[in-house]
CSV table of C-alpha atoms in Angstrom, one decimal:
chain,number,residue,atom,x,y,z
Y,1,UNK,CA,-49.0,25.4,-15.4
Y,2,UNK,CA,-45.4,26.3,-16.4
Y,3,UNK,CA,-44.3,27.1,-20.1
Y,4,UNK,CA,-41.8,24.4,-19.9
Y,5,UNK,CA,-44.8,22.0,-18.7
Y,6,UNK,CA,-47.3,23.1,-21.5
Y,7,UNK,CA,-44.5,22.6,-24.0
Y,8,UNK,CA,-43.9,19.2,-23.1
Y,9,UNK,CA,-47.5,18.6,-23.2
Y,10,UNK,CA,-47.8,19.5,-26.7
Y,11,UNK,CA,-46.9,16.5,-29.4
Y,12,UNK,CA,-42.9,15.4,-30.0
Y,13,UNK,CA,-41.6,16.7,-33.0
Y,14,UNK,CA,-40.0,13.0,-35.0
Y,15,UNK,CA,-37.0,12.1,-33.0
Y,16,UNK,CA,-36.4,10.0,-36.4
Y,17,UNK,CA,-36.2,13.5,-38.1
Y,18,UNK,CA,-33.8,14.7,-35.7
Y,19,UNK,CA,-31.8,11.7,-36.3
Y,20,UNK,CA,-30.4,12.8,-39.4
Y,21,UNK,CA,-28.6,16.1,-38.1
Y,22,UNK,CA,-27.0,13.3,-35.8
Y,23,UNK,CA,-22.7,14.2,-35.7
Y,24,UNK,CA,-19.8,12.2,-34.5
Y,25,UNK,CA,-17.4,12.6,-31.2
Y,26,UNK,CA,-19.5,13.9,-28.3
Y,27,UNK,CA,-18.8,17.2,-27.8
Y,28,UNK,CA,-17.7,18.8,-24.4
Y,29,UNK,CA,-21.3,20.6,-23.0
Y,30,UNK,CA,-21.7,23.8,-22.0
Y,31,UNK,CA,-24.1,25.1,-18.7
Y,32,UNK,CA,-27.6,26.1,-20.0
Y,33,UNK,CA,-28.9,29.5,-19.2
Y,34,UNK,CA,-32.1,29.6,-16.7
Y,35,UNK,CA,-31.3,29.3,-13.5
Y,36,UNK,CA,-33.5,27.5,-11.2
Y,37,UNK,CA,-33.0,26.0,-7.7
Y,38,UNK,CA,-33.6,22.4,-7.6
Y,39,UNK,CA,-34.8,22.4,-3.8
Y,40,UNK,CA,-33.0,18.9,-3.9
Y,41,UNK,CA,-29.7,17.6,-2.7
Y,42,UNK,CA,-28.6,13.5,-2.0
Y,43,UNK,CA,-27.6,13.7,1.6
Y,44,UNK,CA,-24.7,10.8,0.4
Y,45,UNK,CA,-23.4,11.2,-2.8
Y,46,UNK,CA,-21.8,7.9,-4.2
Y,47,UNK,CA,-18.3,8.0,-5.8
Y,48,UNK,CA,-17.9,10.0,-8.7
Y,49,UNK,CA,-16.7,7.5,-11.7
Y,50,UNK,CA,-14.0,10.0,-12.9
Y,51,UNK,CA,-12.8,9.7,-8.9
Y,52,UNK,CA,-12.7,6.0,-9.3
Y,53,UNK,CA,-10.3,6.1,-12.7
Y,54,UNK,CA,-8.2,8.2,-10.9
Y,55,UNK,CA,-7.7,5.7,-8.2
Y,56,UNK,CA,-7.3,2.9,-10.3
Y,57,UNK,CA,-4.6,4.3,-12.1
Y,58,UNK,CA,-2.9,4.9,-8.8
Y,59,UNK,CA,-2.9,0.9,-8.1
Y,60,UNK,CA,-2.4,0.4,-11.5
Y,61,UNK,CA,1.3,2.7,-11.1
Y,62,UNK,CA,1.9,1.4,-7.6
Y,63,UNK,CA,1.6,-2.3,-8.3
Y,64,UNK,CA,3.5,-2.0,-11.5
Y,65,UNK,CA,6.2,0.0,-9.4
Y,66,UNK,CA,6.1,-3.0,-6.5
Y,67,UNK,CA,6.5,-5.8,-9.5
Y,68,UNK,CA,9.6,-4.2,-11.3
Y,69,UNK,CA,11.2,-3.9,-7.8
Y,70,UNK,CA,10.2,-7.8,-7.1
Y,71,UNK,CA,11.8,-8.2,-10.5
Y,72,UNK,CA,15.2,-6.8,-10.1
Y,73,UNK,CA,15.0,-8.9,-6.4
Y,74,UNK,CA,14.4,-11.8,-8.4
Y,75,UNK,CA,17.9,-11.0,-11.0
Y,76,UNK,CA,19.9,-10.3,-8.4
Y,77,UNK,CA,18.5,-13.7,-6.8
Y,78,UNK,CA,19.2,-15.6,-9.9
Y,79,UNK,CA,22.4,-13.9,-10.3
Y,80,UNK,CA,23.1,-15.1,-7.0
Y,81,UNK,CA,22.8,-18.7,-7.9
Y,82,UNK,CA,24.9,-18.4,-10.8
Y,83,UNK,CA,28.1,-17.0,-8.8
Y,84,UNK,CA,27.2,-19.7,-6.4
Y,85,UNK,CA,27.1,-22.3,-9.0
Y,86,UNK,CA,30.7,-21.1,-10.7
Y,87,UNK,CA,32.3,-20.9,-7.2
Y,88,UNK,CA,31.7,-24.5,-6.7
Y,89,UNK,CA,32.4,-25.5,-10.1
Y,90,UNK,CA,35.9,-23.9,-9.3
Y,91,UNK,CA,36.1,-25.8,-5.9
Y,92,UNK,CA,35.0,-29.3,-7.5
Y,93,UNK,CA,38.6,-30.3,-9.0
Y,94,UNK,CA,40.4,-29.3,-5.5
Y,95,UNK,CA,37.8,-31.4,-3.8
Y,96,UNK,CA,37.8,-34.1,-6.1
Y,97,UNK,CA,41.5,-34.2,-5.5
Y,98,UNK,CA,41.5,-34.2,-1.7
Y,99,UNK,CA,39.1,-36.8,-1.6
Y,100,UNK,CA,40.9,-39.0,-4.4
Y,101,UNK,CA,43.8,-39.1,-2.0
Y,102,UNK,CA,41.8,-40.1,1.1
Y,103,UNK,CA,40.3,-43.1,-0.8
Y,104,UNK,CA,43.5,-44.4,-1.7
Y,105,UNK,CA,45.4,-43.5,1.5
Y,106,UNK,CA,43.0,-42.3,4.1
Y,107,UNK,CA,42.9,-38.7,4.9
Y,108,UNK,CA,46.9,-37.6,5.8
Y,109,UNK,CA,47.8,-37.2,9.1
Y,110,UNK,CA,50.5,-36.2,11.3
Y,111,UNK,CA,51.6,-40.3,11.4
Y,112,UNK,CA,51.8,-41.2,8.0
Y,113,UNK,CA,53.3,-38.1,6.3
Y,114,UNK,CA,56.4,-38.5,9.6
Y,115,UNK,CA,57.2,-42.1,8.5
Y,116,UNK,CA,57.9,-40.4,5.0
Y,117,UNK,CA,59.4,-37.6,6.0
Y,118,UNK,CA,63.4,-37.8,6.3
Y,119,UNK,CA,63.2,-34.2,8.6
Y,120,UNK,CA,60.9,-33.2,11.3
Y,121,UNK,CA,60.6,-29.6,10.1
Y,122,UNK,CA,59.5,-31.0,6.7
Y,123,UNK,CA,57.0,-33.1,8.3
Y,124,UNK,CA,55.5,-30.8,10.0
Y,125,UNK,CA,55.0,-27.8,7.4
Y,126,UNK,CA,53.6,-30.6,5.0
Y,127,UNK,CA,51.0,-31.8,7.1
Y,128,UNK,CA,50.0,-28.1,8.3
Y,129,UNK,CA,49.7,-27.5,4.1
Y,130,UNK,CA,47.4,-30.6,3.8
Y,131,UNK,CA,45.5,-30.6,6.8
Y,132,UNK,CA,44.5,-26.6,6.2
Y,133,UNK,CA,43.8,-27.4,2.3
Y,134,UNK,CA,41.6,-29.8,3.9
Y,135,UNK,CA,39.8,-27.6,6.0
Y,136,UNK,CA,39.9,-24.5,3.8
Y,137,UNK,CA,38.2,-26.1,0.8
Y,138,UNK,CA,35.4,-28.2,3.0
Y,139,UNK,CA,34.7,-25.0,4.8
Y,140,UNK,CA,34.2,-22.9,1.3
Y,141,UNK,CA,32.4,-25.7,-0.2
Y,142,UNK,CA,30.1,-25.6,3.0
Y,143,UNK,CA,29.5,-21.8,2.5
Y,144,UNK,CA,29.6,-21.9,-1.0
Y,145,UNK,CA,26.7,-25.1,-1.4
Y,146,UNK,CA,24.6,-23.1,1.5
Y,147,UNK,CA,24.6,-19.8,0.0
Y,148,UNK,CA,23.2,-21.2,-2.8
Y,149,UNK,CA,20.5,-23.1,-1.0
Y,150,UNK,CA,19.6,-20.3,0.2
Y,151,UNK,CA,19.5,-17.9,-2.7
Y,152,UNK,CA,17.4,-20.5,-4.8
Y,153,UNK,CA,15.1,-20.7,-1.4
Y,154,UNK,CA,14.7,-16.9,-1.6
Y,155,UNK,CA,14.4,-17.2,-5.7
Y,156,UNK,CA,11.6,-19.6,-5.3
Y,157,UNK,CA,9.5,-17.6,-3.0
Y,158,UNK,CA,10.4,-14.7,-5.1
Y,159,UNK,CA,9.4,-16.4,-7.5
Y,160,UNK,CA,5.7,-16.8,-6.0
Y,161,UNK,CA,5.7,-13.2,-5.0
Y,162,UNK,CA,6.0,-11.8,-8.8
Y,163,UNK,CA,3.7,-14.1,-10.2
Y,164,UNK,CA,1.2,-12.9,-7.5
Y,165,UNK,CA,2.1,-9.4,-8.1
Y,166,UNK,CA,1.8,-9.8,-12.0
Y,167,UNK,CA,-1.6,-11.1,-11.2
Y,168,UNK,CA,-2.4,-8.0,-9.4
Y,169,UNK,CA,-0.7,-5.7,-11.9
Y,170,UNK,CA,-2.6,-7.0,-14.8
Y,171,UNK,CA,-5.9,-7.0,-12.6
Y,172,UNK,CA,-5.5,-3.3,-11.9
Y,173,UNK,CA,-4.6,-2.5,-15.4
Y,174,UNK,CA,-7.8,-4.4,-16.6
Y,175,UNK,CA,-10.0,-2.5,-13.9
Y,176,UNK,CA,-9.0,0.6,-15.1
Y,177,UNK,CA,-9.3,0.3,-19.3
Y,178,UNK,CA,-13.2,-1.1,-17.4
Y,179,UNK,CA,-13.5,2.1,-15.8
Y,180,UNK,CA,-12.6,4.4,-18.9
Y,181,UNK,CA,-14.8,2.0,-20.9
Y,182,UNK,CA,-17.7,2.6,-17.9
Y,183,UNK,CA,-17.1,6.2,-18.3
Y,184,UNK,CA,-17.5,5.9,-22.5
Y,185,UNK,CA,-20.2,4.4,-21.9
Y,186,UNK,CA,-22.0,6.6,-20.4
Y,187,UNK,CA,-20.7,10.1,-22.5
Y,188,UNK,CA,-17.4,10.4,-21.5
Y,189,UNK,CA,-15.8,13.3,-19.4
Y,190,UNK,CA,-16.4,16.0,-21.5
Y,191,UNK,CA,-20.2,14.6,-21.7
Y,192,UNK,CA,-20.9,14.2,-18.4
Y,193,UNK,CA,-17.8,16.4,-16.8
Y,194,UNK,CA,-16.5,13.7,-14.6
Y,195,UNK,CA,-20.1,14.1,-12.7
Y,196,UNK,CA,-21.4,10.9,-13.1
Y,197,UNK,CA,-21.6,7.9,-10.4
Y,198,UNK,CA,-19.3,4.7,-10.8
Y,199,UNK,CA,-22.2,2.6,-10.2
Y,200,UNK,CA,-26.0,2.1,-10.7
Y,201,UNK,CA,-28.1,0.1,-9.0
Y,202,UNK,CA,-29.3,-3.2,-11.5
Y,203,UNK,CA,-32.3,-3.2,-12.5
Y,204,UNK,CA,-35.2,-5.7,-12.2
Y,205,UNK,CA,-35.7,-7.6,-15.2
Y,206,UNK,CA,-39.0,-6.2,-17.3
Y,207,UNK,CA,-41.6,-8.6,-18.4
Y,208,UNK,CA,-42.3,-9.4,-22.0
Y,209,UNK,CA,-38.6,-10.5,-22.6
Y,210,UNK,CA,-38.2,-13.9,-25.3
Y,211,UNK,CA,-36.7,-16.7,-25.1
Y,212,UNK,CA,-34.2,-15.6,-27.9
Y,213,UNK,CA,-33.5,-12.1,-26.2
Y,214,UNK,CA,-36.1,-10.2,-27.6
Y,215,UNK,CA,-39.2,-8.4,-26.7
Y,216,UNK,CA,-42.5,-8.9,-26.9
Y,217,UNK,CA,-44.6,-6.1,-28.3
Y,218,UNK,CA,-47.2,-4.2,-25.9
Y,219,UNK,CA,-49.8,-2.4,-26.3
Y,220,UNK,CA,-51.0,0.7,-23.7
Y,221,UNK,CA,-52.6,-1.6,-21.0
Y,222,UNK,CA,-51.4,0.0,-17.6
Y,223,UNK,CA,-52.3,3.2,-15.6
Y,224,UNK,CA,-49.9,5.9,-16.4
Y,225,UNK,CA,-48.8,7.2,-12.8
Y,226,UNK,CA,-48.1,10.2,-14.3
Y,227,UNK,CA,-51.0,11.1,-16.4
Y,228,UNK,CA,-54.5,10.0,-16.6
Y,229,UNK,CA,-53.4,7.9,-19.6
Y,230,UNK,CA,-52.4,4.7,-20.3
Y,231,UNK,CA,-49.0,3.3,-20.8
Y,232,UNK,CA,-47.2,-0.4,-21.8
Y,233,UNK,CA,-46.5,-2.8,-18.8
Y,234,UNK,CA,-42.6,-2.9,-19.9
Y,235,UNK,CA,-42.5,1.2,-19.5
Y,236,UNK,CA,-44.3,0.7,-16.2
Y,237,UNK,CA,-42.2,-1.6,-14.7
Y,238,UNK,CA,-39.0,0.8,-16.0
Y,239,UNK,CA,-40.9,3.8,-14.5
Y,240,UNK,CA,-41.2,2.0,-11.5
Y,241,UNK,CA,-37.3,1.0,-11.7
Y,242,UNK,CA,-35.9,4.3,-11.7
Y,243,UNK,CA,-38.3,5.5,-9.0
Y,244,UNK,CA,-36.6,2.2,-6.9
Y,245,UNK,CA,-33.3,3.7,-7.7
Y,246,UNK,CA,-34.3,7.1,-6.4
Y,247,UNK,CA,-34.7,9.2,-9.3
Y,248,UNK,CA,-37.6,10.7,-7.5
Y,249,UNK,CA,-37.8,14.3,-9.7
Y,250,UNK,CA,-40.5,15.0,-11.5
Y,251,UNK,CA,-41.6,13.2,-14.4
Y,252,UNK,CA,-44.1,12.4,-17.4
Y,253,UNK,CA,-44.8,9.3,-19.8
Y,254,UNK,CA,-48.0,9.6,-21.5
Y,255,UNK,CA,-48.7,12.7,-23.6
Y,256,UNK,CA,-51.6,12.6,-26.7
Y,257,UNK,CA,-51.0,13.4,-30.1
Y,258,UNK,CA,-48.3,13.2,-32.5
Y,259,UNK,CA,-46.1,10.6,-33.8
Y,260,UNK,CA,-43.4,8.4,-32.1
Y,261,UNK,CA,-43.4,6.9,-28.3
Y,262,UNK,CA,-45.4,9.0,-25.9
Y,263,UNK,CA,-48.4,8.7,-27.2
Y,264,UNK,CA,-47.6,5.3,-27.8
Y,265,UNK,CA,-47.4,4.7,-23.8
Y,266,UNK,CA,-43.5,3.7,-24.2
Y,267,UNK,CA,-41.8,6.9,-23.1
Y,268,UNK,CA,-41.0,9.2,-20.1
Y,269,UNK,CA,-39.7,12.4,-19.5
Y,270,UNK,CA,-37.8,12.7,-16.5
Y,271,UNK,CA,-37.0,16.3,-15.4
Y,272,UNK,CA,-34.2,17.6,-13.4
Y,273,UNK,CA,-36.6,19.3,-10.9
Y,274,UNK,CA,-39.4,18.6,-8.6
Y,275,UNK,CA,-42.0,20.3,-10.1
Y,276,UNK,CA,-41.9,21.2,-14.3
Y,277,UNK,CA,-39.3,21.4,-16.4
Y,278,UNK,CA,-36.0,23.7,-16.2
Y,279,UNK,CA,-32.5,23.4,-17.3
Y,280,UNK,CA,-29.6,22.3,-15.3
Y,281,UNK,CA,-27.2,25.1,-14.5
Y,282,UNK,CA,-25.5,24.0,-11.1
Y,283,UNK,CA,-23.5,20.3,-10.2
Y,284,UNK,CA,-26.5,18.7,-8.8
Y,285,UNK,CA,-29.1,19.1,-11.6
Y,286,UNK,CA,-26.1,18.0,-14.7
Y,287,UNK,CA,-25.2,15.1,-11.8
Y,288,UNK,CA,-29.1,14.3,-11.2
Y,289,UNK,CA,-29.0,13.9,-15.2
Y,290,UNK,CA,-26.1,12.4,-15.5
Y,291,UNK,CA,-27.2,9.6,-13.0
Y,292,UNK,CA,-30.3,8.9,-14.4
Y,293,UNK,CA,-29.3,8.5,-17.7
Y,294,UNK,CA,-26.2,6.1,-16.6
Y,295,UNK,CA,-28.6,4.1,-14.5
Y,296,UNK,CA,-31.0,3.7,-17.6
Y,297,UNK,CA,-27.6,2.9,-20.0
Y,298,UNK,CA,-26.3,0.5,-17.6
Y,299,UNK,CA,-29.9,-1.6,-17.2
Y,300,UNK,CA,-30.9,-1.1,-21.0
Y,301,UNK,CA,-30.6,-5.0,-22.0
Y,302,UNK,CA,-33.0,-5.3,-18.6
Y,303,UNK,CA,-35.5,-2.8,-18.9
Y,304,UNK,CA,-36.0,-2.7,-22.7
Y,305,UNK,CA,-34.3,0.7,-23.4
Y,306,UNK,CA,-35.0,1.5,-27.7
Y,307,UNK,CA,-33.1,4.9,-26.7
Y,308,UNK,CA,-32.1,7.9,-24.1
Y,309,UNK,CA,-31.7,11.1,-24.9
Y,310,UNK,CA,-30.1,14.2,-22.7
Y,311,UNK,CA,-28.2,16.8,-22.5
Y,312,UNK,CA,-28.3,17.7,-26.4
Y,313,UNK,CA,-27.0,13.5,-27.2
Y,314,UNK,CA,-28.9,10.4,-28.2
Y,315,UNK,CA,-27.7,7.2,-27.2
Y,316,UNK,CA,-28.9,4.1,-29.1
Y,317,UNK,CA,-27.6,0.4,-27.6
Y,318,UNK,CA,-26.2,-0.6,-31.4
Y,319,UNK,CA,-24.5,3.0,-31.7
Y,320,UNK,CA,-23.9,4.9,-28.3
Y,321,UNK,CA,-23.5,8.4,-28.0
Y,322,UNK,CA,-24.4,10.5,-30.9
Y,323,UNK,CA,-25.0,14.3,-31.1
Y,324,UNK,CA,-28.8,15.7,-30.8
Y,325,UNK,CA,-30.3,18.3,-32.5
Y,326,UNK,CA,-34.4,19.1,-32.4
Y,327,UNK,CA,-37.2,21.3,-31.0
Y,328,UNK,CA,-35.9,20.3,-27.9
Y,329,UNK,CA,-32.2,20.1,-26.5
Y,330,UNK,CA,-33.2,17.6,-23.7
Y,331,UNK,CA,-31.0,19.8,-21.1
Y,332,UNK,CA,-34.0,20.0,-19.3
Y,333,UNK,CA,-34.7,16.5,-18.6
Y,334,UNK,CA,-33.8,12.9,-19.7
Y,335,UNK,CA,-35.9,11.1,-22.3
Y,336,UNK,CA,-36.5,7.5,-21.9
Y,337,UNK,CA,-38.2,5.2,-25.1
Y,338,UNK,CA,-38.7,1.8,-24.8
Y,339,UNK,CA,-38.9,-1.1,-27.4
């Protein structure tokens, strides 16, 4: 038996006790000494959480780019309309004109402007005069009224196309203050140095849970898989959980003697390695830690979690991350109590 085995054997010093040496912002964490090889390594590993911030905040900048550009379409659209709009406001009293003449005389032609005339050359230079006027103001008023249908066509669709892209701007920006939330959650960068997967797999719901959202107290009624001891059914079923999730190292739950929740039956020990108990001091040990712990943080409303501890930090549902100072700095494995 290993010294790091026979001294998790031996009874828990109060994690209570240790409780009062507890400090404020997590600090970052520094490699343990010990190497060990692991003899483990996840053929896929899944996307770090850190990676996932990252990307986020690279839709978030792109999609914010895409809507300022959509915006300044949309001004110039707008401003578009309005130059339209004053062009034919400038039109309207030449029009109005021409047309006030044709109701009361009929649009002048060629005919009726010669039985007034007392020249031909006057004649003719008049009704040229009226008959472009005619022409040049129904042709600008034709370009003028279509180029603002159009711009208030391209405005309106526009118009669509920002409102969608607002949408997705304010989606990416809520995804990633969720994903720097997610990574809080579970320690932080410094905590967990960006090694730590965006994602755990959700737990099954534990028995014993009340109708108002509370649980049920247990007493040591199952067969520790572990140990030859006995453990509650709610840290059964969580044992069984992070197994599911393939957390697959070694681990122990029951352990005699001493105050707190292992001989209680409501705690496991989940080392880092296959067999005992050794520090991490590579990326897939702190990653392996990491991971578990997230996956327990994540499901604690479903399993029951009363508290994790690892890496030299306690986390507590009510309070989160605190720092951790005992007998033990839990870089070594991750301890799981349950309520």
């Amino acid at each position: 038996m290993t010294a790091p085995l026979r001294r998790w054997l031996t009874p828990a010093v109060a994690v209570l006790t240790a409780l009062a040496i507890l400090a404020g912002p997590t600090p970052a964490i520094a490699a343990p000494s010990t190497p060990t090889p692991s003899g483990h390594e996840e053929d896929e590993e899944p996307e770090l959480l850190t990676d996932v911030i990252e990307l986020r905040n690279r839709q978030y900048a792109k999609a914010k780019s895409q809507l300022e550009k959509s915006k300044k379409r949309q001004r110039e659209f707008a401003l578009e309309i309005r130059r339209a709009e004053e062009d034919l406001e400038a039109l309207r009293p030449q029009v109005s004109q021409i047309a006030a003449q044709s109701y009361r005389t009929g649009r002048i032609g060629a005919a009726a402007i010669l039985l007034d005339s007392k020249a031909p050359d006057t004649f003719l230079k008049r009704a040229s005069a009226l008959d472009e006027l005619n022409m040049v103001n129904a042709q600008k008023l034709s370009e003028v009224t279509s180029a603002k249908t159009r711009a208030e066509r391209a405005k309106l669709e526009l118009d669509g196309e920002v409102r969608e892209q607002q949408k997705l701007t304010n989606d990416m920006a809520r995804e990633s203050r969720e994903a720097e939330k997610a990574l809080a959650l579970v320690g932080g960068k410094g905590f967990t140095g960006g090694l730590v997967s965006a994602e755990s797999p959700v737990a099954r719901i534990a028995p014993g849970r009340t109708a108002d959202g509370g649980w049920r107290p247990e007493g040591r009624t199952e067969d520790d898989p572990t140990t030859s001891g006995l453990i509650t059914p709610r840290t059964l079923h969580a044992y069984k959980e992070v197994r599911r999730a393939g957390f697959k190292r070694f681990v122990g739950c029951y352990r005699p003697g001493g105050p707190w929740e292992h001989p209680k039956g409501k705690a496991c020990d989940w080392s880092l390695q296959n067999s005992g108990f050794s520090p991490w001091y590579n990326n897939d040990t702190r990653r392996y830690g990491n991971d578990l712990a997230a996956f327990l943080i994540r499901n604690a409303d479903r399993l029951g979690i009363y508290y994790v501890i690892w890496n030299r930090q306690i986390w507590f549902p009510a309070t989160g991350w605190k720092s951790y100072s005992g007998p033990s700095d839990h870089t070594d494995h991750v301890h799981m109590s349950m309520l």
